[in-house]
PDB file of C-alpha atoms in Angstrom:
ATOM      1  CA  UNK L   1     -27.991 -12.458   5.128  1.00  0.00           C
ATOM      2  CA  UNK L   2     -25.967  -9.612   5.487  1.00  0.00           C
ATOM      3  CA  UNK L   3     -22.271  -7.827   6.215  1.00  0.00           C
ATOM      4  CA  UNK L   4     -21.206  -9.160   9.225  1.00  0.00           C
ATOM      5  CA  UNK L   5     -23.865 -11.429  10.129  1.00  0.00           C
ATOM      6  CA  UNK L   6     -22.184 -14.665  12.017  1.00  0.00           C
ATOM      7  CA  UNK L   7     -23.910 -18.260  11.025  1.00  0.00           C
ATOM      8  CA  UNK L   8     -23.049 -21.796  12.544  1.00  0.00           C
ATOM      9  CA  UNK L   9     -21.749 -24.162   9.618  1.00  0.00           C
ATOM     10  CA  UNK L  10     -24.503 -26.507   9.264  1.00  0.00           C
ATOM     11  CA  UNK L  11     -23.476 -29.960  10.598  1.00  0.00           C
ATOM     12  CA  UNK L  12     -20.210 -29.152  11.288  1.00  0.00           C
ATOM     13  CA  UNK L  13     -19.947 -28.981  14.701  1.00  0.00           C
ATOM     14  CA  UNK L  14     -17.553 -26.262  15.895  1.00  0.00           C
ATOM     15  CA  UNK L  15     -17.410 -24.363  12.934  1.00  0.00           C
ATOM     16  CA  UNK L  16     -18.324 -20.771  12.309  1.00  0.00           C
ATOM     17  CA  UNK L  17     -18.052 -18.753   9.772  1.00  0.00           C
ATOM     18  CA  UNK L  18     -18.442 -14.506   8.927  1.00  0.00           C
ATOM     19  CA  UNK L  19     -19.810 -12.756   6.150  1.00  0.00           C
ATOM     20  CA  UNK L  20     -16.669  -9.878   5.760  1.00  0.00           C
ATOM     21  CA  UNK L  21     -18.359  -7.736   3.581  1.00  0.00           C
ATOM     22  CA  UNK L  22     -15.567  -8.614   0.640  1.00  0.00           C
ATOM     23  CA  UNK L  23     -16.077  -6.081  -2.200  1.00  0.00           C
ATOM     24  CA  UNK L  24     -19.049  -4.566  -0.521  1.00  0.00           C
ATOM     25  CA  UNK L  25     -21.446  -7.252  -1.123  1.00  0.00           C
ATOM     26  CA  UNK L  26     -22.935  -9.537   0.867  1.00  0.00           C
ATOM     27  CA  UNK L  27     -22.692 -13.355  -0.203  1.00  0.00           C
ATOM     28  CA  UNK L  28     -19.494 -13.003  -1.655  1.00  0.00           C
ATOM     29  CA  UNK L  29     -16.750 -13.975   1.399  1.00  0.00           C
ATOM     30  CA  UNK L  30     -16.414 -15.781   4.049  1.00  0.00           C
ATOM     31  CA  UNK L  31     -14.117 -16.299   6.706  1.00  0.00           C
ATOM     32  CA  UNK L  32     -14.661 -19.864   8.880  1.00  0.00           C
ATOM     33  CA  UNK L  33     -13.145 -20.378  12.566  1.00  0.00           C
ATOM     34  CA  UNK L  34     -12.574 -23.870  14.082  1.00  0.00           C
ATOM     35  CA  UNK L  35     -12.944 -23.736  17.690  1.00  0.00           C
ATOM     36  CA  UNK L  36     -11.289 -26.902  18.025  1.00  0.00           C
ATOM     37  CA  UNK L  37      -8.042 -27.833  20.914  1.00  0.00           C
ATOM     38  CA  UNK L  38      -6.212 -25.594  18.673  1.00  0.00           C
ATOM     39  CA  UNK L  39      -8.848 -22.732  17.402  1.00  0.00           C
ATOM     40  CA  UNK L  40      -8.107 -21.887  13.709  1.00  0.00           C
ATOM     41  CA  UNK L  41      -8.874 -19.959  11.052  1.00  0.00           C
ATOM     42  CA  UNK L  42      -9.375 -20.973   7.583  1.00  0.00           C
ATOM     43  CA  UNK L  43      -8.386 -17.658   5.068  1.00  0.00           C
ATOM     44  CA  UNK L  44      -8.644 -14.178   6.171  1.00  0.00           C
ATOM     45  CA  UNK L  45     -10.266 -12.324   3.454  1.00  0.00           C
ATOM     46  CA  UNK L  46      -8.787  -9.197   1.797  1.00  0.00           C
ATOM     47  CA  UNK L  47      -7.130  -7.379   4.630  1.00  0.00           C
ATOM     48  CA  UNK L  48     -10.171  -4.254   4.770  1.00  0.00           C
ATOM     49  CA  UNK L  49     -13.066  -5.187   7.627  1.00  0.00           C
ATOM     50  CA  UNK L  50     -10.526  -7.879   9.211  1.00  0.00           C
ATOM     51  CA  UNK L  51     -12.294  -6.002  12.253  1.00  0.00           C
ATOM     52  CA  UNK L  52     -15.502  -8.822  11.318  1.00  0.00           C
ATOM     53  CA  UNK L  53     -13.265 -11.623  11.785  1.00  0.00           C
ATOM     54  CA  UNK L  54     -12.187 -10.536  15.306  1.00  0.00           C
ATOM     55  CA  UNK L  55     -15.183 -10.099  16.043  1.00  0.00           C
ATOM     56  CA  UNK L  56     -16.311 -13.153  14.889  1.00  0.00           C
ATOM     57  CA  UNK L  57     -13.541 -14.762  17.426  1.00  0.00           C
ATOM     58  CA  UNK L  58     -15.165 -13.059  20.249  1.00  0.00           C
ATOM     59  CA  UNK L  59     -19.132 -14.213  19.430  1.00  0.00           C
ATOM     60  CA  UNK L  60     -17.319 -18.070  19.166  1.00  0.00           C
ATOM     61  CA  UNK L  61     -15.537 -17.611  22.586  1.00  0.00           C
ATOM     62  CA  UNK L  62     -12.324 -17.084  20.846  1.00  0.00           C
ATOM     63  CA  UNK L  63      -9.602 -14.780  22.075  1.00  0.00           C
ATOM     64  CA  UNK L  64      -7.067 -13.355  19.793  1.00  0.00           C
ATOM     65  CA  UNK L  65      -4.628 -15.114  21.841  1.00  0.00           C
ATOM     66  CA  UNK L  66      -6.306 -18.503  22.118  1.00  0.00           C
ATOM     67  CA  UNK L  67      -5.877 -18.410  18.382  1.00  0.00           C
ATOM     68  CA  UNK L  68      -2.805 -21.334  17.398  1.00  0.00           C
ATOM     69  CA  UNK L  69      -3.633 -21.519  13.656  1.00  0.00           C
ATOM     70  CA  UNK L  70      -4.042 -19.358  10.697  1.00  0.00           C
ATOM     71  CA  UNK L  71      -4.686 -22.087   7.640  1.00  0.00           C
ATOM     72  CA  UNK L  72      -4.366 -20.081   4.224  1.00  0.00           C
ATOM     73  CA  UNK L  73      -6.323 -21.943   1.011  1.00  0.00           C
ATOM     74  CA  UNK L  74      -4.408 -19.998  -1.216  1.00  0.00           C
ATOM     75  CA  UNK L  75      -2.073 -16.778  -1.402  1.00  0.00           C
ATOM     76  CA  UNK L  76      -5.157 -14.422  -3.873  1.00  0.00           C
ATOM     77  CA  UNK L  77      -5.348 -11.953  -1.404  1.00  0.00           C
ATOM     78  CA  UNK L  78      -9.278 -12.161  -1.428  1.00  0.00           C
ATOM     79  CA  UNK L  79      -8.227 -15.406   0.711  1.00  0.00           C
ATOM     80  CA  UNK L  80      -4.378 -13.874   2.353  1.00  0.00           C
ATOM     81  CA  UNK L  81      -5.026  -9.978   2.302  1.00  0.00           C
ATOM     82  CA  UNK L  82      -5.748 -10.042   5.932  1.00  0.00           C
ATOM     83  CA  UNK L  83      -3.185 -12.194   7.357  1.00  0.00           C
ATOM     84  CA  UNK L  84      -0.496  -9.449   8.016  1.00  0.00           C
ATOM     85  CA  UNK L  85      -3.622  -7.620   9.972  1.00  0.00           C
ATOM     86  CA  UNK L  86      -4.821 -10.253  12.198  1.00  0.00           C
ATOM     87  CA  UNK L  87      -0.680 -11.421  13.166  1.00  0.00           C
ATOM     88  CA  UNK L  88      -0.265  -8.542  15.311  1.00  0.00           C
ATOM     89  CA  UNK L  89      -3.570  -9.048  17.153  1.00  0.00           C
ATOM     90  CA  UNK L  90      -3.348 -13.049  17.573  1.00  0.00           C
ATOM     91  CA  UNK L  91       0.471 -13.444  19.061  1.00  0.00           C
ATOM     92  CA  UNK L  92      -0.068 -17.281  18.854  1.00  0.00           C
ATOM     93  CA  UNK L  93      -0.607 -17.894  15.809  1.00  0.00           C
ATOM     94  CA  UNK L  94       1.192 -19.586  13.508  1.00  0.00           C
ATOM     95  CA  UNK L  95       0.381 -19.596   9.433  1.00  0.00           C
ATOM     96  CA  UNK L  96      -0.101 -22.498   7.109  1.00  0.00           C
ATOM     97  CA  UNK L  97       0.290 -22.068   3.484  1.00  0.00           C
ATOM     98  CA  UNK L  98       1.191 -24.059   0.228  1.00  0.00           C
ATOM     99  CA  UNK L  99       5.154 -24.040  -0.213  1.00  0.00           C
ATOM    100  CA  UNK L 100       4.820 -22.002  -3.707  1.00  0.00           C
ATOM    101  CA  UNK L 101       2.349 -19.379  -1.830  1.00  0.00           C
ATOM    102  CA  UNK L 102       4.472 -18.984   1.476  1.00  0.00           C
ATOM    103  CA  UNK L 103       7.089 -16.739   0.107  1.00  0.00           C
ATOM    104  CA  UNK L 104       4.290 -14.084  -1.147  1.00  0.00           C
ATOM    105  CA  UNK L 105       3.034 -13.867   2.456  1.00  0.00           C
ATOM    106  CA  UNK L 106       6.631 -13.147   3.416  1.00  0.00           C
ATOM    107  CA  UNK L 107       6.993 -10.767   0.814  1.00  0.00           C
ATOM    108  CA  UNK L 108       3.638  -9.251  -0.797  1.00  0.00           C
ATOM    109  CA  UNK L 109       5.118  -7.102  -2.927  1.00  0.00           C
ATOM    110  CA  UNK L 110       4.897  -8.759  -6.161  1.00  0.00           C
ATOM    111  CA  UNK L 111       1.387 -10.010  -5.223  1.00  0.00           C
ATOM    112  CA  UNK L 112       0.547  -6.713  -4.416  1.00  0.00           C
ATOM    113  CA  UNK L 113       1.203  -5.238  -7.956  1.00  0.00           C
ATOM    114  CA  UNK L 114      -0.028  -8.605  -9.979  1.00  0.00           C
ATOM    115  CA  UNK L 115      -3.266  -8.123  -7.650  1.00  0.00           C
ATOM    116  CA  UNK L 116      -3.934  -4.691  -8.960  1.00  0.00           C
ATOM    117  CA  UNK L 117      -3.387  -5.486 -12.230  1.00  0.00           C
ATOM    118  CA  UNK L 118      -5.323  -8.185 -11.885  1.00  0.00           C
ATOM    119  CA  UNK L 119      -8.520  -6.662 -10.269  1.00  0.00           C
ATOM    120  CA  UNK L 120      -8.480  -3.375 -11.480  1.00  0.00           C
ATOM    121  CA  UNK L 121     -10.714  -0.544  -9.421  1.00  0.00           C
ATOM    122  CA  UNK L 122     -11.959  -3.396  -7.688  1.00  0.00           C
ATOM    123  CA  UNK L 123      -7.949  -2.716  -5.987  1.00  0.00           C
ATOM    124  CA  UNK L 124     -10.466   0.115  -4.231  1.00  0.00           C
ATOM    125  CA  UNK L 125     -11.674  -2.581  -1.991  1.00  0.00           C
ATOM    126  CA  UNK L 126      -8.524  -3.941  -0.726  1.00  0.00           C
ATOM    127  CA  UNK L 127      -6.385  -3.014   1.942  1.00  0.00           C
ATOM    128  CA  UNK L 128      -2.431  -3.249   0.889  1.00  0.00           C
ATOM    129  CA  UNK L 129      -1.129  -6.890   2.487  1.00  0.00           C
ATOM    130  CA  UNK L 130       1.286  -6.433   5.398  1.00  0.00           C
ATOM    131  CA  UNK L 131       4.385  -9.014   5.395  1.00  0.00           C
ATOM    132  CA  UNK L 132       4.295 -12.075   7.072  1.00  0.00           C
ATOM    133  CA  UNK L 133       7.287 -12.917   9.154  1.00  0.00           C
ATOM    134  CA  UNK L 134       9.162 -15.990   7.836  1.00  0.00           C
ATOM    135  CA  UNK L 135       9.415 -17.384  11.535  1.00  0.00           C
ATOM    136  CA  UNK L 136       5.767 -17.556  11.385  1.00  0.00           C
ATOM    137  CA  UNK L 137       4.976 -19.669   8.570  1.00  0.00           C
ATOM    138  CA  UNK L 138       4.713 -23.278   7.903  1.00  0.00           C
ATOM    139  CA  UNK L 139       5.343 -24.530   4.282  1.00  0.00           C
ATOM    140  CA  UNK L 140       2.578 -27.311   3.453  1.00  0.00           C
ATOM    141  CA  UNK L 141       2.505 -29.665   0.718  1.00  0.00           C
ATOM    142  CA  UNK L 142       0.298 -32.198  -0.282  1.00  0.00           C
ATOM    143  CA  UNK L 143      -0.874 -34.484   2.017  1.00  0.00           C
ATOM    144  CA  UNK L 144       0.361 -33.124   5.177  1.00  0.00           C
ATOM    145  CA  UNK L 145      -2.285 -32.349   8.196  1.00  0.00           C
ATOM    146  CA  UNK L 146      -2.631 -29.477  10.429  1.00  0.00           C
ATOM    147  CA  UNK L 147      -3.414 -30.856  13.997  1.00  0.00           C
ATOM    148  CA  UNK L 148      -6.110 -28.812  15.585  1.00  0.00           C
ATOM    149  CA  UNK L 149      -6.766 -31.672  18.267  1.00  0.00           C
ATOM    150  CA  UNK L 150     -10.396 -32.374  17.654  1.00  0.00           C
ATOM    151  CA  UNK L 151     -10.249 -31.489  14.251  1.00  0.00           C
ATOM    152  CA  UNK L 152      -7.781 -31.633  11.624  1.00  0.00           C
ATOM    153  CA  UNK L 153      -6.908 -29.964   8.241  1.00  0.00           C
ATOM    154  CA  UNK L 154      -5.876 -32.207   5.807  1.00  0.00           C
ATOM    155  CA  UNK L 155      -4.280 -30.077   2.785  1.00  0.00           C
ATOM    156  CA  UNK L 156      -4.633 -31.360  -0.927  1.00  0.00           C
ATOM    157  CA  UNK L 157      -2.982 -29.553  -3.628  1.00  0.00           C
ATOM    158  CA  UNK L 158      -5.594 -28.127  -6.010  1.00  0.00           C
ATOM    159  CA  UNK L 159      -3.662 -25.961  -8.532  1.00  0.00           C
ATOM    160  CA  UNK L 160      -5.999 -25.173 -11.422  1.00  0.00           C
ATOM    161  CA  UNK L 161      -7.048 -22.193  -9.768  1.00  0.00           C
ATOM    162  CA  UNK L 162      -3.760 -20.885  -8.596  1.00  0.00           C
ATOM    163  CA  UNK L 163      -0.712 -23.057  -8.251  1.00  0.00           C
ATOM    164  CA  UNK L 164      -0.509 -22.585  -4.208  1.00  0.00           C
ATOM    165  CA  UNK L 165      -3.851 -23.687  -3.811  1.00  0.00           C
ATOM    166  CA  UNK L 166      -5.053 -26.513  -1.873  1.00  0.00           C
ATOM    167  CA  UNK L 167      -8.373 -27.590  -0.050  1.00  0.00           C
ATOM    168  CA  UNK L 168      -8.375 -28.759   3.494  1.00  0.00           C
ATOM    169  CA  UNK L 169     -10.182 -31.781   4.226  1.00  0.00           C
ATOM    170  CA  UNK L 170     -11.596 -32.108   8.294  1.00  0.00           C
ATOM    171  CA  UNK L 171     -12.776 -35.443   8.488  1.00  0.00           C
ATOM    172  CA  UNK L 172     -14.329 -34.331  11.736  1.00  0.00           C
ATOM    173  CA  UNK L 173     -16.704 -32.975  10.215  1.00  0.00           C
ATOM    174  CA  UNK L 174     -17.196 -34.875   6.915  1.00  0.00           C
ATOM    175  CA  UNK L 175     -16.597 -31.250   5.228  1.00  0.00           C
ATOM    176  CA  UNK L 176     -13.929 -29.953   2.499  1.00  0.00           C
ATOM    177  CA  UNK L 177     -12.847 -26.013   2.706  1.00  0.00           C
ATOM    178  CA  UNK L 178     -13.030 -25.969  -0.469  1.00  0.00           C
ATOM    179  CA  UNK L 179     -11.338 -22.396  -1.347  1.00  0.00           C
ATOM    180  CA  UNK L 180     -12.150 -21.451  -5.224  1.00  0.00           C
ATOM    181  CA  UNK L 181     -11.684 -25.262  -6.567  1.00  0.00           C
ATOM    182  CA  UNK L 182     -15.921 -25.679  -6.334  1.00  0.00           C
ATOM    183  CA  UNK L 183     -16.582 -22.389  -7.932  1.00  0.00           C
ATOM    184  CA  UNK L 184     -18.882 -19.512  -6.244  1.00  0.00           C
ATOM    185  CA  UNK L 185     -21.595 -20.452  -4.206  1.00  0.00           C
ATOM    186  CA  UNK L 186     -24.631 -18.165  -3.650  1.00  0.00           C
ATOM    187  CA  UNK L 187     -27.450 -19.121  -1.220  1.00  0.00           C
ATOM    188  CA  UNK L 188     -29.602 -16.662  -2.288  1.00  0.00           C
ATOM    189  CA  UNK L 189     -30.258 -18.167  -5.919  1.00  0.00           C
ATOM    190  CA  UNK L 190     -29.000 -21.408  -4.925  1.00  0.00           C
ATOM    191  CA  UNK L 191     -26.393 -22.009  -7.798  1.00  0.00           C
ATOM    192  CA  UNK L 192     -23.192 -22.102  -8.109  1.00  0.00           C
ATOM    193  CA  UNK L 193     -21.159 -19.781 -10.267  1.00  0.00           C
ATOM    194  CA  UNK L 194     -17.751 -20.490 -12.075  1.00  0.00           C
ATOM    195  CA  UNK L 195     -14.311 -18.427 -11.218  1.00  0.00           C
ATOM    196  CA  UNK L 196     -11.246 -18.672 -13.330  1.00  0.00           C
ATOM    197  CA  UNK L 197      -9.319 -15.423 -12.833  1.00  0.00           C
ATOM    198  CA  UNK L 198      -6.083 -14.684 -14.682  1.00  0.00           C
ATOM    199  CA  UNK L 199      -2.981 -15.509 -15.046  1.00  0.00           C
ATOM    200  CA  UNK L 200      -3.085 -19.264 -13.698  1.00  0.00           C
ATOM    201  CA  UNK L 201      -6.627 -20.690 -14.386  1.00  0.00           C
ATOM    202  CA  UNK L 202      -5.902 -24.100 -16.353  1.00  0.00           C
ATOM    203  CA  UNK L 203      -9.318 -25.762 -17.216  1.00  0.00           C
ATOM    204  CA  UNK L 204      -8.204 -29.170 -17.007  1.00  0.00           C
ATOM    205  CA  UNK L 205      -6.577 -29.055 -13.621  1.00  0.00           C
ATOM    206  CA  UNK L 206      -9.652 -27.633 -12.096  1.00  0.00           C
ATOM    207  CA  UNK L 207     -11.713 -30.294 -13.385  1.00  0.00           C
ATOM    208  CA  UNK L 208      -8.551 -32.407 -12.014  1.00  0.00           C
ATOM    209  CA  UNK L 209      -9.236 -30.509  -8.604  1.00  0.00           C
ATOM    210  CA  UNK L 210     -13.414 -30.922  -8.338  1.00  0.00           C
ATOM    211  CA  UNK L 211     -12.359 -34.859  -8.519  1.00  0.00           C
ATOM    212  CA  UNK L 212     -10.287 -34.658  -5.808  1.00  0.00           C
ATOM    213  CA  UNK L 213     -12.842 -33.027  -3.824  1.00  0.00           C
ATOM    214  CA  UNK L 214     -15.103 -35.717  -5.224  1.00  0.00           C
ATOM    215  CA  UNK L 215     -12.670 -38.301  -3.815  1.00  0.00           C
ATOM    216  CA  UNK L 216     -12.896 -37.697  -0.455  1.00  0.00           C
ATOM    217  CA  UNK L 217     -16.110 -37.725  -0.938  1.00  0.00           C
ATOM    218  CA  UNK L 218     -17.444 -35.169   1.711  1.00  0.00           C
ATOM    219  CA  UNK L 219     -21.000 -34.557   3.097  1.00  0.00           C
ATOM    220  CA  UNK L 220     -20.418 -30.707   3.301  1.00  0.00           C
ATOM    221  CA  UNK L 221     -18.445 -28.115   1.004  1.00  0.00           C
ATOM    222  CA  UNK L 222     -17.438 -24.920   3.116  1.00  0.00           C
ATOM    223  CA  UNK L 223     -16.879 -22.436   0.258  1.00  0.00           C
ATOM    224  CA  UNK L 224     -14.827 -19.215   0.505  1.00  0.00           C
ATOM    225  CA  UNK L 225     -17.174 -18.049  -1.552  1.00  0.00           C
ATOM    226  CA  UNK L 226     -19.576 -18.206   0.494  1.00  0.00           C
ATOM    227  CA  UNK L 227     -21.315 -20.416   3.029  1.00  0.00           C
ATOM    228  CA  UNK L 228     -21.821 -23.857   3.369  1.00  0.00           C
ATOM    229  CA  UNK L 229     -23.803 -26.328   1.923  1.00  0.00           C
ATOM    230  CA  UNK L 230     -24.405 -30.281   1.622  1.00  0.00           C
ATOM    231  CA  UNK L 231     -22.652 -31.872  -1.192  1.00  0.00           C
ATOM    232  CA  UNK L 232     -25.345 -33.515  -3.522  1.00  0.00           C
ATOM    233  CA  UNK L 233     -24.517 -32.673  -7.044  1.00  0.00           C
ATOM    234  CA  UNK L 234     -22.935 -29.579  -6.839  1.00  0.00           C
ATOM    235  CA  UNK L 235     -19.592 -30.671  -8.148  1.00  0.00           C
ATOM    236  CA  UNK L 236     -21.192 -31.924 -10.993  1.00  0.00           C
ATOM    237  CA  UNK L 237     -23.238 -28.803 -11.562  1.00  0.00           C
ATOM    238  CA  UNK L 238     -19.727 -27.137 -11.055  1.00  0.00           C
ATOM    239  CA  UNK L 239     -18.151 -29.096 -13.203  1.00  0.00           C
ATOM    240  CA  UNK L 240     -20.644 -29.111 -16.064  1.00  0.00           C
ATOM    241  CA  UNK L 241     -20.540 -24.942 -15.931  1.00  0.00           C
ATOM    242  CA  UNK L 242     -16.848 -24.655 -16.013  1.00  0.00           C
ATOM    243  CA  UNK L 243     -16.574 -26.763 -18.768  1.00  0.00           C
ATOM    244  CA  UNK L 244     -19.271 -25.044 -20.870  1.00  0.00           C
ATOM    245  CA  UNK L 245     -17.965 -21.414 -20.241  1.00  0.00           C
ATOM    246  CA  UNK L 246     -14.414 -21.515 -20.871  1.00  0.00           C
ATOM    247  CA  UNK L 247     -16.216 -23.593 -24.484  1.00  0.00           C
ATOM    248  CA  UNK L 248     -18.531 -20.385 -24.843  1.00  0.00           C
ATOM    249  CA  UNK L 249     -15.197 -17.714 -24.155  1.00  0.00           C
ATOM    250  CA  UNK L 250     -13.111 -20.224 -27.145  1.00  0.00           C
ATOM    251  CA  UNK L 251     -16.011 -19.518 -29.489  1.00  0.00           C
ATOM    252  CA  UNK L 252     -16.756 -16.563 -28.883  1.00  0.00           C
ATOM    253  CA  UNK L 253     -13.334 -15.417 -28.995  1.00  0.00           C
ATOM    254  CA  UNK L 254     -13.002 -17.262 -32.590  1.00  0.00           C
ATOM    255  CA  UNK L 255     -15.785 -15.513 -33.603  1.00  0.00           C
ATOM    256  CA  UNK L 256     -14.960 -12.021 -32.704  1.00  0.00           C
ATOM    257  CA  UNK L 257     -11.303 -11.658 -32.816  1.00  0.00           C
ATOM    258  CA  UNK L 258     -11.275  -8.865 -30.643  1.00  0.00           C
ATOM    259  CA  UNK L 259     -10.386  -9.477 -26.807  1.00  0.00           C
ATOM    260  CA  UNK L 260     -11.587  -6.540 -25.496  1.00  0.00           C
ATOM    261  CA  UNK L 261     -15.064  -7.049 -27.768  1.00  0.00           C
ATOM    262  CA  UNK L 262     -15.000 -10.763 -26.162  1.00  0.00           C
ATOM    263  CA  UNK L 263     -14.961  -9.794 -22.867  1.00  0.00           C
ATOM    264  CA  UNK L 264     -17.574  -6.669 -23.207  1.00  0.00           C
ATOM    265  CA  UNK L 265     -20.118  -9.331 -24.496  1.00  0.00           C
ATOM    266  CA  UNK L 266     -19.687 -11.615 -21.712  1.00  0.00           C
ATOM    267  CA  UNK L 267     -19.941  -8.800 -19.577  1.00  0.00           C
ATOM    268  CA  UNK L 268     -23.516  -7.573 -21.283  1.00  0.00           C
ATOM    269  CA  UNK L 269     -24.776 -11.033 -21.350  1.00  0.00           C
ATOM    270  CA  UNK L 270     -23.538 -12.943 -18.475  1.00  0.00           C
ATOM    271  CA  UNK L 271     -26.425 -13.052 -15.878  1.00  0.00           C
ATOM    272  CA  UNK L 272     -24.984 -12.998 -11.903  1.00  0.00           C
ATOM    273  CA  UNK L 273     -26.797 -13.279  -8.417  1.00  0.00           C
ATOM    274  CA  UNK L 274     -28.135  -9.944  -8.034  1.00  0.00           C
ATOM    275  CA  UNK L 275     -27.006  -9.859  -4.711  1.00  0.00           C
ATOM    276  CA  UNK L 276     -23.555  -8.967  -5.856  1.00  0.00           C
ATOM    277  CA  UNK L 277     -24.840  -5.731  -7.748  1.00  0.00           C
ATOM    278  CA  UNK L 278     -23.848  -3.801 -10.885  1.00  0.00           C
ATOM    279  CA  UNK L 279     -19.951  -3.078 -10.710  1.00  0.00           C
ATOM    280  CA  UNK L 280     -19.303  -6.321  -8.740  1.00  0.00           C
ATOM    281  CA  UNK L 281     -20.857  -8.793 -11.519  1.00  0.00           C
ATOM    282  CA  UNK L 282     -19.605  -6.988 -14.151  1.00  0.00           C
ATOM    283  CA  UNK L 283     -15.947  -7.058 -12.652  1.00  0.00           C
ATOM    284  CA  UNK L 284     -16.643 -10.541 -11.734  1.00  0.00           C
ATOM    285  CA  UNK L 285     -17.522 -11.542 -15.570  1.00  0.00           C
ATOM    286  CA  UNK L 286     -14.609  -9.383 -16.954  1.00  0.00           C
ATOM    287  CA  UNK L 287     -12.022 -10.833 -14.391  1.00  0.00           C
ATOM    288  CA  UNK L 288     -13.049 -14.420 -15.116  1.00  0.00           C
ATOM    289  CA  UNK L 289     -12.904 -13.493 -19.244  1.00  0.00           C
ATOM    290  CA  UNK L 290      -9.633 -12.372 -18.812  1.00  0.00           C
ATOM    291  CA  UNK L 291      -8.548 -16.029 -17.182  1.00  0.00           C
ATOM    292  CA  UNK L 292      -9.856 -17.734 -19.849  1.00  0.00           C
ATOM    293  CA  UNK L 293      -7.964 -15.908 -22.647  1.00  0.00           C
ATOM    294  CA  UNK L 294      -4.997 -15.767 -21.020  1.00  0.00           C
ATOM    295  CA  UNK L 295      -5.261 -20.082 -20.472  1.00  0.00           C
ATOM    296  CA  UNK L 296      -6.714 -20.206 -24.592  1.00  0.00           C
ATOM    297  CA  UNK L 297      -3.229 -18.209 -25.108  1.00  0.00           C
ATOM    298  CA  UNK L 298      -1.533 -20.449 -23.385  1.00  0.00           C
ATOM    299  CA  UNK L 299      -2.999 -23.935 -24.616  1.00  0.00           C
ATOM    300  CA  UNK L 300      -4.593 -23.286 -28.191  1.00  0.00           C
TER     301      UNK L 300
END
């Protein structure tokens, strides 16, 4: 596997998806297009190397202006960045977002700076989001369906994550884009890996969101991060890790007193795919740290 290599989702027929490249690193993004009666995409990654998804289009026998739907799981720009990007290039489309993430997209300016403080120099990877205009958006909530003719995209709010984040079920396909609400999936070590980023990470509500995926009971999981694979017990494995690290972060944090000494221990201990490298995994670890204490300041 590598940057910019192009796979076919397996078993889901019509689906495609890229590896962008996100943070350097292969095995970390990916970018899917539906080349359904209404070709979509499903996220855009972070705005840098939106080239790969175009080019993606164009291996799929997808113009830029064939392209009727840009489906958004949620408004972290590792998912939005590129939206503003891909606009000017696909004149037809038309973006679908969670009501609480569509003003963001219209105006990135405050995601923009919460991003950077967010990420820190892993900002060095980005590319600054471009607005959105309003007359292009469509406000989803929960429940509603996009129509892509032969497929659709069933949206189901999944906020423990991020409060505009939902999962879109395609019952065409038996599969669940499942955004960040399965964790991190790595096919190279074949495990998956938890994510619970500051400031909005909420420990119960995930677990809330892994049984709604759970519920609709899907053959495949697409995940944003990264690939595709068959359902089995991977939201349990999910499930099981999320709820032991945010119990090792609590104790560890009671033990040390010291944030910054919490997070630095995690960081020297935590093992991660090695496909991600040094600064990535170690970002990864501190970023997902971070989202724990702020939750434990929040709820303890």
């Amino acid at each position: 596997m590598a940057i910019g290599d192009v796979y076919d989702a397996e078993n889901c027929e019509d689906v495609h998806y890229v590896d962008t490249g996100m943070y350097d690193v292969p095995e970390y993004g990916s970018v899917y297009v539906v080349d359904a009666e209404r070709p979509a995409l499903v996220d855009t990654g972070i705005g840098a190397r939106y080239e790969n998804i175009l080019d993606t289009m164009a291996e799929v026998g997808v113009a830029p202006e064939e392209l009727e739907v840009i489906a958004i799981t949620h408004v972290h720009l590792d998912h939005a960045g590129g939206v503003g990007y891909l606009l000017p290039e696909c004149p037809n489309a038309t973006v679908y977002v969670h009501e609480i993430g569509a003003s963001h997209l219209a105006d990135p300016t405050r995601l923009w700076e919460g991003t950077k403080q967010a990420v820190g120099d892993q900002v060095q990877y980005y590319a600054e989001p471009k607005p959105v205009p309003e007359d292009r958006i469509v406000e989803l909530t929960d429940g509603d369906a996009i129509d892509l003719g032969d497929h659709s995209l069933e949206a189901h709010h999944a906020p423990g994550h991020a409060p505009h984040q939902v999962v879109f079920h395609d019952p065409a396909i038996d599969g669940v884009f499942v955004a960040d609400a399965a964790g991190l999936f790595t096919p190279s070590t074949d495990e998956v890996n938890v994510t619970s980023p500051p400031v909005n990470f909420d420990l119960d509500q995930a677990l809330s969101d892994i049984e709604t995926i759970r519920d609709l009971d899907p053959e495949t999981l697409l995940y944003a991060h990264f690939g595709t694979e068959q359902t089995g017990d991977r939201l349990d494995e999910y499930a099981e890790k999320l709820d032991a690290w945010v119990s090792a972060v609590r104790e560890k944090r009671a033990e040390l007193e010291d944030d910054d000494a919490v997070v630095q221990h995690f960081v020297e201990t935590v093992e991660t795919p090695a496909v991600w490298g040094e600064h990535k995994a170690r970002e990864e670890v501190a970023l997902n740290v971070r989202g724990v204490l702020v939750m434990l300041d929040r709820t303890d």
